[in-house]
Coordinates of N, CA and C and ligand atoms in Angstrom, one line a residue:
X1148 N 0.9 -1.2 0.0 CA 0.0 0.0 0.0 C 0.9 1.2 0.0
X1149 N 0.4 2.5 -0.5 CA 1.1 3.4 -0.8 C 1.4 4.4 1.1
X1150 N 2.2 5.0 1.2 CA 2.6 5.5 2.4 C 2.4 6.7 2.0
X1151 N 2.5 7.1 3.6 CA 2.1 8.7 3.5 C 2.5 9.0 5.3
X1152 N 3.8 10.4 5.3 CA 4.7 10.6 6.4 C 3.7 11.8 6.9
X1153 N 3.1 11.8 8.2 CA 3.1 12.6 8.6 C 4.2 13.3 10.0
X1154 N 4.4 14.7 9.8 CA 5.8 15.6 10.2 C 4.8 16.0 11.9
X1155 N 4.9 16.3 13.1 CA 4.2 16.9 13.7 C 5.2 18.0 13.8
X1156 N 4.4 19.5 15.0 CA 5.5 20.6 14.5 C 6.5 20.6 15.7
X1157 N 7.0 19.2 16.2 CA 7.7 18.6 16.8 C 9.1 18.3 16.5
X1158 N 8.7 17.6 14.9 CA 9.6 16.9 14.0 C 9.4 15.8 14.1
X1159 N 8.3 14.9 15.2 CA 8.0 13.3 15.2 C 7.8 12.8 14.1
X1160 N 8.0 12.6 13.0 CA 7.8 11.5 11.7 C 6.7 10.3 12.0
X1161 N 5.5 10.1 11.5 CA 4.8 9.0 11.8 C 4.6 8.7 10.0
X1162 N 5.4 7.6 9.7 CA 4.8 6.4 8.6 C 3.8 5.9 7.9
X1163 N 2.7 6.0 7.8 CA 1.6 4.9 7.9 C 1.1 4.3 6.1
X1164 N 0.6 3.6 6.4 CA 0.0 3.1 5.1 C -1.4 3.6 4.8
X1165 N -1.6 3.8 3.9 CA -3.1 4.5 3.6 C -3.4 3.5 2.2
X1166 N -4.8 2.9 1.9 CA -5.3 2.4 0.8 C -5.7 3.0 -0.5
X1167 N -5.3 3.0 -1.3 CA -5.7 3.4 -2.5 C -7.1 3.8 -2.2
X1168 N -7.9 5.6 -2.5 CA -9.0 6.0 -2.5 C -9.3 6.6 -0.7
X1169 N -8.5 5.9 0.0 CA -9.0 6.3 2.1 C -8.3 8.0 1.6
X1170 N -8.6 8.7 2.4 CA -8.5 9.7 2.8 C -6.9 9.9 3.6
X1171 N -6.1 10.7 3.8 CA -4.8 10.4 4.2 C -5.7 11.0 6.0
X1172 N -6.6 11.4 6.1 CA -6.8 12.5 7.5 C -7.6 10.7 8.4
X1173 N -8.0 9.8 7.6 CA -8.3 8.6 7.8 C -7.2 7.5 8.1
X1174 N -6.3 7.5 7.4 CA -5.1 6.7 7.9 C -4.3 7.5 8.7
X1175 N -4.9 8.9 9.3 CA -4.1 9.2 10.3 C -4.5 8.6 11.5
X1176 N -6.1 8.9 11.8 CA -6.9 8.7 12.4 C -6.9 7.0 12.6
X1177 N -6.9 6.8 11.8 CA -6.7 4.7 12.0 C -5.1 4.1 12.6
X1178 N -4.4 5.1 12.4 CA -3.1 5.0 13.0 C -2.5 5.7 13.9
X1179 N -3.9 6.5 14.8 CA -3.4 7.2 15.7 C -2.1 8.2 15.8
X1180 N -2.0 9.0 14.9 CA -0.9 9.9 14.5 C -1.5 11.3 14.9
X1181 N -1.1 11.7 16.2 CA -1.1 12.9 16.7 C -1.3 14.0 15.9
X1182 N -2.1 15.1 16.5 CA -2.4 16.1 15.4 C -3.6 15.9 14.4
X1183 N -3.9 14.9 14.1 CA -5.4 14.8 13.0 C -6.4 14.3 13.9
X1184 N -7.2 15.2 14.5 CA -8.8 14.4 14.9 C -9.3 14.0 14.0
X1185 N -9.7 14.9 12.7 CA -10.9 14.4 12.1 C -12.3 14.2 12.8
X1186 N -12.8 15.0 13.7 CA -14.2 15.1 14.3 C -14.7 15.4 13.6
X1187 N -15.5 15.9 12.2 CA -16.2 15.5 11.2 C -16.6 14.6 10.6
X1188 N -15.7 13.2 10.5 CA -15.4 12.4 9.7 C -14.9 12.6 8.7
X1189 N -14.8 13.5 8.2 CA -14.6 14.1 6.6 C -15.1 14.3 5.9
X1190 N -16.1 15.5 6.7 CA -16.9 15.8 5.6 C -16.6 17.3 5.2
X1191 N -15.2 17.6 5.6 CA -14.6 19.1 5.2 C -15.6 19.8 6.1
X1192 N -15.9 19.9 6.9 CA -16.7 21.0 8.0 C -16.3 21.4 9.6
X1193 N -15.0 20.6 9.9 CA -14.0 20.7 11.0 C -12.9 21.9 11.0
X1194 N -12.0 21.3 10.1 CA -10.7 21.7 9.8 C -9.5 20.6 10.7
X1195 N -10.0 19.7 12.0 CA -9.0 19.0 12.6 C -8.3 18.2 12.0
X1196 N -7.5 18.4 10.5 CA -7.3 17.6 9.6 C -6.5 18.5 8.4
X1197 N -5.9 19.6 9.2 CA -5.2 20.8 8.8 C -3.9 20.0 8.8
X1198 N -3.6 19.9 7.1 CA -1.8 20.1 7.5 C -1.2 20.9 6.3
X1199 N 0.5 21.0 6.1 CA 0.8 21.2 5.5 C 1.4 20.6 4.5
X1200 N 1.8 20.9 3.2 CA 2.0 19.8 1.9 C 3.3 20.2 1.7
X1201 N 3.5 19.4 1.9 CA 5.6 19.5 1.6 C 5.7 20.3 0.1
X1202 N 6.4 20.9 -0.8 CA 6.3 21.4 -1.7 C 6.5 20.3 -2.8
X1203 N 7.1 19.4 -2.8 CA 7.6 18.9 -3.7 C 5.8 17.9 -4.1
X1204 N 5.2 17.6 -3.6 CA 3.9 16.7 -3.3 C 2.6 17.9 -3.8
X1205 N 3.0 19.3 -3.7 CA 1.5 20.4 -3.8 C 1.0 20.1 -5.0
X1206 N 1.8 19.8 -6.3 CA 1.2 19.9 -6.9 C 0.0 18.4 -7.5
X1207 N 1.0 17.7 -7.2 CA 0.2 16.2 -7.3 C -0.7 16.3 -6.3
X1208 N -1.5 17.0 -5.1 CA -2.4 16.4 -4.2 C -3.8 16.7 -5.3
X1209 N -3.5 18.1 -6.5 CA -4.6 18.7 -6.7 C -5.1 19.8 -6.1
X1210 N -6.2 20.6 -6.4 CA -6.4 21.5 -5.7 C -7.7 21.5 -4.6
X1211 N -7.7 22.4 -4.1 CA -8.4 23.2 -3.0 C -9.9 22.6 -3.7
X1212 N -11.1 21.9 -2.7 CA -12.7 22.3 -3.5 C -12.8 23.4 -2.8
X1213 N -13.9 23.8 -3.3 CA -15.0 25.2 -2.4 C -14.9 25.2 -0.9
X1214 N -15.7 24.1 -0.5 CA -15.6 23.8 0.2 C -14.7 24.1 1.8
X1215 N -14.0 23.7 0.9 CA -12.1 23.0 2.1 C -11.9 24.4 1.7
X1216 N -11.6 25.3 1.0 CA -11.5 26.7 0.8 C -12.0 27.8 1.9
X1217 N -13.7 27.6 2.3 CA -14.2 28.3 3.4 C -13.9 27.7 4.4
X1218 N -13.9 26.3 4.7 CA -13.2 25.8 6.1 C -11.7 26.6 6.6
X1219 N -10.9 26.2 5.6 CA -9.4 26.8 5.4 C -10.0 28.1 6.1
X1220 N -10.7 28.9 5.0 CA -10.3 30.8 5.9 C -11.1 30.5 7.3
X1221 N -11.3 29.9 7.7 CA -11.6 29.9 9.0 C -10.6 29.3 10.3
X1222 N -9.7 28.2 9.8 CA -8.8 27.7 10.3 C -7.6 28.6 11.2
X1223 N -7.3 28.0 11.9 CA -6.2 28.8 12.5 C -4.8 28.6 11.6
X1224 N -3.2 29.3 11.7 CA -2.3 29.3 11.0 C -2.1 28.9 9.5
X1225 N -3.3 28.7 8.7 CA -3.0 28.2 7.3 C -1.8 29.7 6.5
X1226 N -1.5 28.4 5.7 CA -0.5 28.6 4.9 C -0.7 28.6 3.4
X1227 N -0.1 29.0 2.6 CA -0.2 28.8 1.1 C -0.1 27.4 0.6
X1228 N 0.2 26.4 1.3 CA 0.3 25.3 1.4 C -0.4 24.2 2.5
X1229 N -1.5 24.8 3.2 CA -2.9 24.4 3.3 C -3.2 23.2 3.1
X1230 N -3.6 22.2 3.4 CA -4.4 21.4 3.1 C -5.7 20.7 3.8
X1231 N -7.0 20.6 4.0 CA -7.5 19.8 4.9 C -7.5 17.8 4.6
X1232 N -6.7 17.3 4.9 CA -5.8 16.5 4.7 C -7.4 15.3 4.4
X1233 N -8.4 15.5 4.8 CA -9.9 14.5 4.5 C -10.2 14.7 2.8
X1234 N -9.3 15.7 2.4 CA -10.1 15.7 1.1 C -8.6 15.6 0.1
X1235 N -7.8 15.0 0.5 CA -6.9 14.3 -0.2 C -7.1 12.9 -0.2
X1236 N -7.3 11.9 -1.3 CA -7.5 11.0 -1.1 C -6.1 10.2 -1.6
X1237 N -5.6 9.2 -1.1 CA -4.4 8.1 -1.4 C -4.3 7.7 -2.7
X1238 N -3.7 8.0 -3.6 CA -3.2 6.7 -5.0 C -2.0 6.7 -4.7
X1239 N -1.3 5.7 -5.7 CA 0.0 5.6 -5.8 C 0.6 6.8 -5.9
X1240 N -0.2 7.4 -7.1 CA 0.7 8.4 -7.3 C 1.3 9.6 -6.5
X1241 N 0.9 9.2 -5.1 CA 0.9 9.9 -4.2 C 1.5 9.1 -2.8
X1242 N 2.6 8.0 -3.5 CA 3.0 7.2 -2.5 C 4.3 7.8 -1.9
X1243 N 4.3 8.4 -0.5 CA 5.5 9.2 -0.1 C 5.0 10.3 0.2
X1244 N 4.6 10.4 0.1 CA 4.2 12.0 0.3 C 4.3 12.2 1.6
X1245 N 4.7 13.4 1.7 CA 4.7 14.1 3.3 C 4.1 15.3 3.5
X1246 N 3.8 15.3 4.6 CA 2.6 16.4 5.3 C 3.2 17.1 6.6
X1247 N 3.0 18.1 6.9 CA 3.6 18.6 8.3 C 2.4 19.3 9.1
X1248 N 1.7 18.7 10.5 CA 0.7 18.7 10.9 C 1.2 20.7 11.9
X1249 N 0.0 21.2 11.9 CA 0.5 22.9 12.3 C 0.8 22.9 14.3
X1250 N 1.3 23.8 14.1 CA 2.0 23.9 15.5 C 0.5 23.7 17.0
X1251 N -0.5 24.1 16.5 CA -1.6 24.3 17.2 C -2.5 22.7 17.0
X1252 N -1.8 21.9 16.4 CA -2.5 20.7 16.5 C -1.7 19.5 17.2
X1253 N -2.1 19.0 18.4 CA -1.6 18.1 18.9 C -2.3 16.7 19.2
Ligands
LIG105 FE1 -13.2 17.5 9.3 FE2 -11.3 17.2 7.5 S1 -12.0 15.8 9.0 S2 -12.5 18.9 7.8

């Protein structure tokens, strides 16, 4: 299965495996990796599922919906590199990727 690193703003590195189509804010949450509640479930109406996208990975995640856009301007510390991590979903093509969870999320 394809991986996916999440960074906390610690520097802790957590590994996990995520399935082709799961949500990466879902294999956080299934792997207990500090920093992603996901109290929504994912339905982009939280934000506990804020991280940031390494640069080299921004462009392959795809973009922003509507949605994750009004969540975002409501969120605390977002960045130009933003993501609510429920509305990224896992392919290969996305195996590696790294994420860095914001200082206010623990
Ligand atoms: Fe709620 Fe992502 S889990 S917005």
């Amino acid at each position: 299965m394809p991986k996916v690193t999440f960074i906390e703003h610690n520097g802790t590195a957590h590994t996990v495996e995520a399935a082709n189509g799961e949500s990466l804010m879902r294999a956080a949450v299934d792997n207990n990796v500090p920093g992603i509640d996901g109290d929504c479930g994912g339905e982009c109406a939280c934000a506990t599922c804020h991280v940031y996208v390494e640069a080299d990975w921004w462009e392959k995640v795809g973009g922003r919906t509507e949605t994750e856009e009004t969540m975002l301007s409501f969120a605390a510390a977002t960045k130009d590199n933003s993501r609510l991590c429920c509305q990224i979903m896992m392919s290969d093509a996305l195996d590696g990727i790294v994420v860095h969870t914001p200082d206010g999320q623990h």
